[in-house]
mmCIF file of C-alpha atoms in Angstrom:
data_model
loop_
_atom_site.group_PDB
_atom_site.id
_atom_site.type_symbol
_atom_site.label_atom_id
_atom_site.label_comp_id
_atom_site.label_asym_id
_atom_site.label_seq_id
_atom_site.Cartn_x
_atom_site.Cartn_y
_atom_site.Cartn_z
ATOM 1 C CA UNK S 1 142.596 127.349 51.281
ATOM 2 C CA UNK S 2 138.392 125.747 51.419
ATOM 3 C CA UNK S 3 138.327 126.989 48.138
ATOM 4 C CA UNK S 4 133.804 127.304 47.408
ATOM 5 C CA UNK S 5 132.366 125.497 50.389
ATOM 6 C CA UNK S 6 128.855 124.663 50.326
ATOM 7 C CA UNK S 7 126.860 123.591 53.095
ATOM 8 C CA UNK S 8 124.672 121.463 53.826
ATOM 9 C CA UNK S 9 125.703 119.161 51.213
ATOM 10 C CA UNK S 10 121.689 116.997 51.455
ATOM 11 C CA UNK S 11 118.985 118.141 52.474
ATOM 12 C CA UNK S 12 115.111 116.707 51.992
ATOM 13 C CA UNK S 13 112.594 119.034 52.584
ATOM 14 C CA UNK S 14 108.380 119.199 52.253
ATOM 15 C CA UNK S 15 106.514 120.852 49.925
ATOM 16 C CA UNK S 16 106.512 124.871 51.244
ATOM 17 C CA UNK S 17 109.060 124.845 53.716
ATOM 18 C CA UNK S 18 111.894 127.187 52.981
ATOM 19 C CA UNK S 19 115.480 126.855 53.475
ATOM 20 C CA UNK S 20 118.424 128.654 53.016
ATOM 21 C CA UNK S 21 121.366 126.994 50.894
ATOM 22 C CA UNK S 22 124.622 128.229 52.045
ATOM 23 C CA UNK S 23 127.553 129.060 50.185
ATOM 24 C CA UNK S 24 130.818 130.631 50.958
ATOM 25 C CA UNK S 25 134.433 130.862 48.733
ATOM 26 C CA UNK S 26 137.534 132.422 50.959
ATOM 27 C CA UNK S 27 139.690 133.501 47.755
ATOM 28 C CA UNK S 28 138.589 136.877 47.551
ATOM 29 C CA UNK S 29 136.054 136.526 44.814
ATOM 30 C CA UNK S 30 133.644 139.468 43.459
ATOM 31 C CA UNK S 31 131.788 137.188 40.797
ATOM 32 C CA UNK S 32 129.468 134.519 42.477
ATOM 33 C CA UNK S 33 126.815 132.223 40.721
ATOM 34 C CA UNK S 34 124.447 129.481 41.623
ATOM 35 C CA UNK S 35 123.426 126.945 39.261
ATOM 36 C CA UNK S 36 121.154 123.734 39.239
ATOM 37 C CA UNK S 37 122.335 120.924 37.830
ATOM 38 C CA UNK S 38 119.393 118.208 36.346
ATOM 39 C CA UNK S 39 119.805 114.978 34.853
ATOM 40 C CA UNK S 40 120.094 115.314 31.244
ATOM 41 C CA UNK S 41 119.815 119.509 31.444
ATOM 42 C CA UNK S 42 123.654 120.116 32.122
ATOM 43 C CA UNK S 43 124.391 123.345 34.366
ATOM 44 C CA UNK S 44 121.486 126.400 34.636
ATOM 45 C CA UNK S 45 121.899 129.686 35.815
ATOM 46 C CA UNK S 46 119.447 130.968 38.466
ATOM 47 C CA UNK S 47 121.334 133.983 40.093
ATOM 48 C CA UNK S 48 124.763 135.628 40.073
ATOM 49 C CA UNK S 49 126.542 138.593 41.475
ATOM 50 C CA UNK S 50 129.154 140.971 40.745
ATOM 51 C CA UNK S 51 130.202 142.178 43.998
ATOM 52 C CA UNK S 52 128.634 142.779 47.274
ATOM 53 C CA UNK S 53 125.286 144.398 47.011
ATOM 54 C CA UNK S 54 124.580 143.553 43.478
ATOM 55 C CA UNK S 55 122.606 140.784 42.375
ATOM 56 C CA UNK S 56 121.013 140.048 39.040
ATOM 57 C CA UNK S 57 118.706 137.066 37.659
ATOM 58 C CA UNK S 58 120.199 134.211 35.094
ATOM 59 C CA UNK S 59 118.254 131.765 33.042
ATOM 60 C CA UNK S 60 115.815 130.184 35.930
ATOM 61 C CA UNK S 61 115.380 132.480 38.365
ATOM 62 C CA UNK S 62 111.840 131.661 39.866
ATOM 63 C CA UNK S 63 111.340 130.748 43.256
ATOM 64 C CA UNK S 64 114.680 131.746 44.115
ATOM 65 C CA UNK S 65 115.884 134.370 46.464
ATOM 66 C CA UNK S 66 119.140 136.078 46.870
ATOM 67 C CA UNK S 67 121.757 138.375 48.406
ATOM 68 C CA UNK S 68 125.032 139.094 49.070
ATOM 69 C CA UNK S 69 125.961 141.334 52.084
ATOM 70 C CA UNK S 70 129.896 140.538 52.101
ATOM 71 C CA UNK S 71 132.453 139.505 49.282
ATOM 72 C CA UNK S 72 132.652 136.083 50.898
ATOM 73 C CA UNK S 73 129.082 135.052 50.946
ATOM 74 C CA UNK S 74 126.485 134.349 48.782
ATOM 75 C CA UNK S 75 123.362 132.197 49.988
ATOM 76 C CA UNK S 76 120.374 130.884 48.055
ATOM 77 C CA UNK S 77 116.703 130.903 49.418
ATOM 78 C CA UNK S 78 114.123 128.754 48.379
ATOM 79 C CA UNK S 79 110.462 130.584 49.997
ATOM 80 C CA UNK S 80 108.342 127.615 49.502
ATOM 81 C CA UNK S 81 109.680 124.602 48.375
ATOM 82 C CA UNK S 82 108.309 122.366 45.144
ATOM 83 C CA UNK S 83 109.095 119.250 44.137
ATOM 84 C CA UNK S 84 110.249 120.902 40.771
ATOM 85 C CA UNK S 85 113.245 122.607 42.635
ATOM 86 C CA UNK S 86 114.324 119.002 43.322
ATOM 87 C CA UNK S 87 118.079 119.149 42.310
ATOM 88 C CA UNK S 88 121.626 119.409 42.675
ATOM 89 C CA UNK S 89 122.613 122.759 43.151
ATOM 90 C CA UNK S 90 126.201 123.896 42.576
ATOM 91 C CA UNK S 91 127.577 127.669 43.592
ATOM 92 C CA UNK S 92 130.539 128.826 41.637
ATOM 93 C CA UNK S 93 133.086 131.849 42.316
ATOM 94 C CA UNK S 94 135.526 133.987 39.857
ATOM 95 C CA UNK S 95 138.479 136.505 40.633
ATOM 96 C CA UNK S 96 137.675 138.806 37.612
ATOM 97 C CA UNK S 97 135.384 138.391 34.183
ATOM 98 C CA UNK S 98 138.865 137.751 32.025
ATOM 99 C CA UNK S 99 138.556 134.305 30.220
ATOM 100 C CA UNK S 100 142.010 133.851 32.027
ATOM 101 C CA UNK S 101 140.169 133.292 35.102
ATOM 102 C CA UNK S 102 138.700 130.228 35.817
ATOM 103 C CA UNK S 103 135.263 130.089 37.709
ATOM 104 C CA UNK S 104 135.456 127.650 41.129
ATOM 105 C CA UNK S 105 132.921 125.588 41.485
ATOM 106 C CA UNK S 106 131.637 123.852 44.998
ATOM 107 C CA UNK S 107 130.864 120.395 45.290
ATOM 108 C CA UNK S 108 126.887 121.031 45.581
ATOM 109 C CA UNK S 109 124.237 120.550 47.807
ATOM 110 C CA UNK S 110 121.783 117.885 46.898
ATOM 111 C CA UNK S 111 118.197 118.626 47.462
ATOM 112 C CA UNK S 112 115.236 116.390 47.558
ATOM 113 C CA UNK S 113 111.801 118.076 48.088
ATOM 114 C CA UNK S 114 108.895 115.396 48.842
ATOM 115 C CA UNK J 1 116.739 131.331 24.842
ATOM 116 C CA UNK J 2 120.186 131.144 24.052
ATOM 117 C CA UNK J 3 121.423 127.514 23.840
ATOM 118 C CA UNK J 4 124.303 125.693 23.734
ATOM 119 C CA UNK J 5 124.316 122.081 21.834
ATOM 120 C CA UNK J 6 126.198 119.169 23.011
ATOM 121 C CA UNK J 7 126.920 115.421 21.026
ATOM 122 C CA UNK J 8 126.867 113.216 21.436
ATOM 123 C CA UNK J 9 125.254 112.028 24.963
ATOM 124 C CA UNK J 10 127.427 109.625 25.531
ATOM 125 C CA UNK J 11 130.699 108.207 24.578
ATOM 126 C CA UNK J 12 132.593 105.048 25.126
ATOM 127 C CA UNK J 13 136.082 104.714 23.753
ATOM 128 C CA UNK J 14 138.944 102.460 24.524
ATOM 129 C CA UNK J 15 142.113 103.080 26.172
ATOM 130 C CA UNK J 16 144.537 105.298 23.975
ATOM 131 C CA UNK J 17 141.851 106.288 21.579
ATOM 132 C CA UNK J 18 140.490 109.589 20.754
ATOM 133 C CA UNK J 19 137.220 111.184 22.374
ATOM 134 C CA UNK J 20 135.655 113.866 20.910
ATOM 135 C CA UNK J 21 132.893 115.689 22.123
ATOM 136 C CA UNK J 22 131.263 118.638 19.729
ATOM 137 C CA UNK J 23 128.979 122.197 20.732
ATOM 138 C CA UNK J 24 126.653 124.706 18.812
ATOM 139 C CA UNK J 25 125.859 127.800 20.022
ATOM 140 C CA UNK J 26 123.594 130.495 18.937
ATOM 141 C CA UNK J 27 124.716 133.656 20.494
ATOM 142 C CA UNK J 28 127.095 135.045 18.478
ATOM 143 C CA UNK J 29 127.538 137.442 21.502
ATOM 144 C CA UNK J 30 129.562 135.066 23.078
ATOM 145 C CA UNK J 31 133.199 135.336 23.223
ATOM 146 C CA UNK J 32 134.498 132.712 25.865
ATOM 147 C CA UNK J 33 134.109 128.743 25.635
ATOM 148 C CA UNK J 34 134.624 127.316 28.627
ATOM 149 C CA UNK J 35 135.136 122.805 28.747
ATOM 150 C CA UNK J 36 134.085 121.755 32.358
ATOM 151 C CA UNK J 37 134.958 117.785 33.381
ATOM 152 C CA UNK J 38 132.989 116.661 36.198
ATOM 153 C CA UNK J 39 133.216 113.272 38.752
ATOM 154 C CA UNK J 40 130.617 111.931 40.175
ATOM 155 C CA UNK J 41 129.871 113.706 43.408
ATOM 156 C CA UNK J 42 131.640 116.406 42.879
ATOM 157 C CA UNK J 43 131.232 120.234 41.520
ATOM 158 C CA UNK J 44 132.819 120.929 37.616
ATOM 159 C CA UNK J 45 136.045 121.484 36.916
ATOM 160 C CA UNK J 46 137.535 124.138 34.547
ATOM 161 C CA UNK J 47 139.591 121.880 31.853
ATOM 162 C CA UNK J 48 140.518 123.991 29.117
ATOM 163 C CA UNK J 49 138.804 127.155 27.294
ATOM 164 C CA UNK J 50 139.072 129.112 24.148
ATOM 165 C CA UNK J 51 138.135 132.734 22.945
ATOM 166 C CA UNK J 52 136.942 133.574 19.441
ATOM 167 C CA UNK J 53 140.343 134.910 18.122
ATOM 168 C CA UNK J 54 141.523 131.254 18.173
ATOM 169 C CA UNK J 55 140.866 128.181 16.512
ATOM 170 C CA UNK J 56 143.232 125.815 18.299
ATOM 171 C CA UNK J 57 144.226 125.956 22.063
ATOM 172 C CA UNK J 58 145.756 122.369 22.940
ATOM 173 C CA UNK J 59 146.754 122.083 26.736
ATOM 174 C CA UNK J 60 148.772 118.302 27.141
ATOM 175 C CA UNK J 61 145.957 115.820 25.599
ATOM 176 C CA UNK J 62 143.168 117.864 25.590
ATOM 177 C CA UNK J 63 142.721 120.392 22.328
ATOM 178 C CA UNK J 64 139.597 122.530 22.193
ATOM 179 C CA UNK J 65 139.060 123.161 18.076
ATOM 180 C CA UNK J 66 137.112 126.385 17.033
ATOM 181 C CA UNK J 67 134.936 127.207 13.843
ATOM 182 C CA UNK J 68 133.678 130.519 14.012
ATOM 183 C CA UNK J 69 131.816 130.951 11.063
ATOM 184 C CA UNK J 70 129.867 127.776 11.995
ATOM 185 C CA UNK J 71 129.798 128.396 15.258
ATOM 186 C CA UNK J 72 130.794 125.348 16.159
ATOM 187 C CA UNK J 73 133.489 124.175 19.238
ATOM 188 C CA UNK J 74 134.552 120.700 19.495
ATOM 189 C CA UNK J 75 136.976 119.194 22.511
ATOM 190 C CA UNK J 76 139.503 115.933 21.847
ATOM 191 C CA UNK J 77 141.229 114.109 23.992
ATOM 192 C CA UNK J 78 144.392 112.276 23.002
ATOM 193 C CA UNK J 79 145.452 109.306 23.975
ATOM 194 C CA UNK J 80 141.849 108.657 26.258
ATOM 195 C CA UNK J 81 142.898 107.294 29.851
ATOM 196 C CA UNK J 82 140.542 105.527 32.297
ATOM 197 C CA UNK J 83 140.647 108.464 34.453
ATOM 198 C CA UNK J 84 139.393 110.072 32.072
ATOM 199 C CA UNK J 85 136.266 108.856 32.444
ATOM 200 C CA UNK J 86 133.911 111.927 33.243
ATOM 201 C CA UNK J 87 131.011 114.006 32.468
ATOM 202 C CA UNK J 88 131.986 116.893 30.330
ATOM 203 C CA UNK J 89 129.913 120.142 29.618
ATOM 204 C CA UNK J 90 130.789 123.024 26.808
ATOM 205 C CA UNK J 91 129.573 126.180 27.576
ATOM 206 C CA UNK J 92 129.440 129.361 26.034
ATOM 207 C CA UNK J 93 129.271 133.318 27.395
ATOM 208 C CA UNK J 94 129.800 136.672 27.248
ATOM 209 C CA UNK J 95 131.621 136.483 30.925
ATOM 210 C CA UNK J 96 133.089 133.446 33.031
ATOM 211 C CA UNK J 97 130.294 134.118 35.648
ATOM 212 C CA UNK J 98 127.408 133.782 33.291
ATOM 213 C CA UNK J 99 127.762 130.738 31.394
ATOM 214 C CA UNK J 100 125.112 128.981 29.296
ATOM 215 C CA UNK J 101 126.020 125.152 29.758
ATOM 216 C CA UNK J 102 125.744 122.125 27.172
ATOM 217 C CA UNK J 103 123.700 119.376 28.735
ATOM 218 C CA UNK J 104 126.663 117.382 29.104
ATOM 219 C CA UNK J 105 128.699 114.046 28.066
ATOM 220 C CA UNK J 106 129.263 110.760 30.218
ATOM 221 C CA UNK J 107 132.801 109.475 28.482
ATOM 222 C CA UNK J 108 133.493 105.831 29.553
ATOM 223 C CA UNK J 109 136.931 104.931 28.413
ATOM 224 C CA UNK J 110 137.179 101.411 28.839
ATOM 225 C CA UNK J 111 140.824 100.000 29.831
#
C-alpha cells in the first residue's frame, strides 16, 4: 500500500516553462488537495477535489491548473512558471469529509523556478 | 481571509518536560481542528484532532485542549521526547480536505 505518491520529488525549472506535478494515492480516495508549503507560511490551499470530475479553487489558486479524470489521480499544472511559485508542494488524500478520517499527505515535490 | 494563529514560532524544551503549542482562529464556521507533526523531508502527519463538542481529547502524551468561546485550541505534549522534535501545524476547517493551516512550530526537545 504507496499510500499518496508524488512524483517527481525536485524539479528546477525557468521562468515560463510549464510542468505538470504528479500526484497519485491508491486507497480509494474521493477527497484530493494540493497545498504549498513556504517557509514561515505553514500549509496553503491552492486546489482540491471531491471526486472525479469536480474541482474547486482553495486559498491561492493563481497560476495553477487542475483536473481529475479518475479517483486515483490528481495532477497540478503550473502554465508559466514564476519564481514566486518557488516551493514545496505537498498533495494530500481523504476517504470521506468525517473528522474521523484522517487526510494522507505525500512527501512533496520540491520546486525551484530560476 | 480566514486565518488560523499559531505561538509561539519556536520551542525548545528539555527532555520530560511539557511543550505546548497554542491556535486562534476566526471562522467560527469551523468545526474540525486538525494537529499535523511534520519531519524534515517529509509530508505532515495527522497527530491528533478535536471537534467543537469537546474540550479535551488526550491520545497517549499528546492532549489537544479546546476553548470555544475564545476560540482558542492549544496542543501539549507530556513527558517531551527527542523524537519529538518536529514541526507542528494547527489547522482549522469546515471539512478534512479544506484545511486552513497555522504557520507552524519547530519544537527542539533537547535530551
Amino acid at each position: 500500500n504507496a499510500g499518496v505518491t508524488q512524483t517527481p520529488k525536485f524539479q528546477v525549472l525557468k521562468t515560463g516553462q510549464s510542468m505538470t506535478l504528479q500526484c497519485a494515492q491508491d486507497m480509494n480516495h474521493e477527497y484530493m488537495s494540493w497545498y504549498r508549503q513556504d517557509p514561515g507560511m505553514g500549509l496553503r490551499l491552492i486546489h482540491y477535489s471531491v471526486g472525479a470530475g469536480i474541482t474547486d479553487q482553495g486559498e491561492v489558486p493563481n497560476g495553477y491548473n487542475v483536473s481529475r479524470s479518475t479517483t486515483e489521480d490528481f495532477p497540478l499544472r503550473l502554465l508559466s512558471a514564476a519564481p514566486s511559485q518557488t516551493s514545496v508542494y505537498f498533495c494530500a488524500s481523504s476517504y470521506s469529509t468525517g473528522t474521523d478520517q484522517p487526510q494522507h499527505f505525500g512527501d512533496g515535490t520540491r520546486l525551484s523556478i530560476l | 481571509q480566514q486565518q488560523v494563529k499559531q505561538s509561539p514560532q519556536s520551542l525548545i524544551v528539555q527532555k520530560g518536560g511539557i511543550s505546548i503549542i497554542n491556535c486562534a482562529y476566526e471562522n467560527t464556521a469551523f468545526d474540525y481542528f486538525p494537529w499535523y507533526q511534520q519531519f524534515p523531508g517529509k509530508g505532515p502527519a495527522l497527530l491528533i484532532a478535536i471537534r467543537p463538542d469537546v474540550s479535551e481529547k488526550k491520545e497517549g502524551r499528546f492532549t489537544i485542549s479546546f476553548n470555544k468561546s475564545a476560540k482558542q485550541f492549544s496542543l501539549h505534549i507530556m513527558d517531551s521526547q527527542p523524537g519529538d522534535s518536529a514541526t507542528y501545524f494547527c489547522a482549522g476547517g469546515i471539512s478534512n480536505y479544506k484545511l486552513t493551516f497555522g504557520k507552524g512550530t519547530l519544537l527542539t526537545v533537547n535530551p
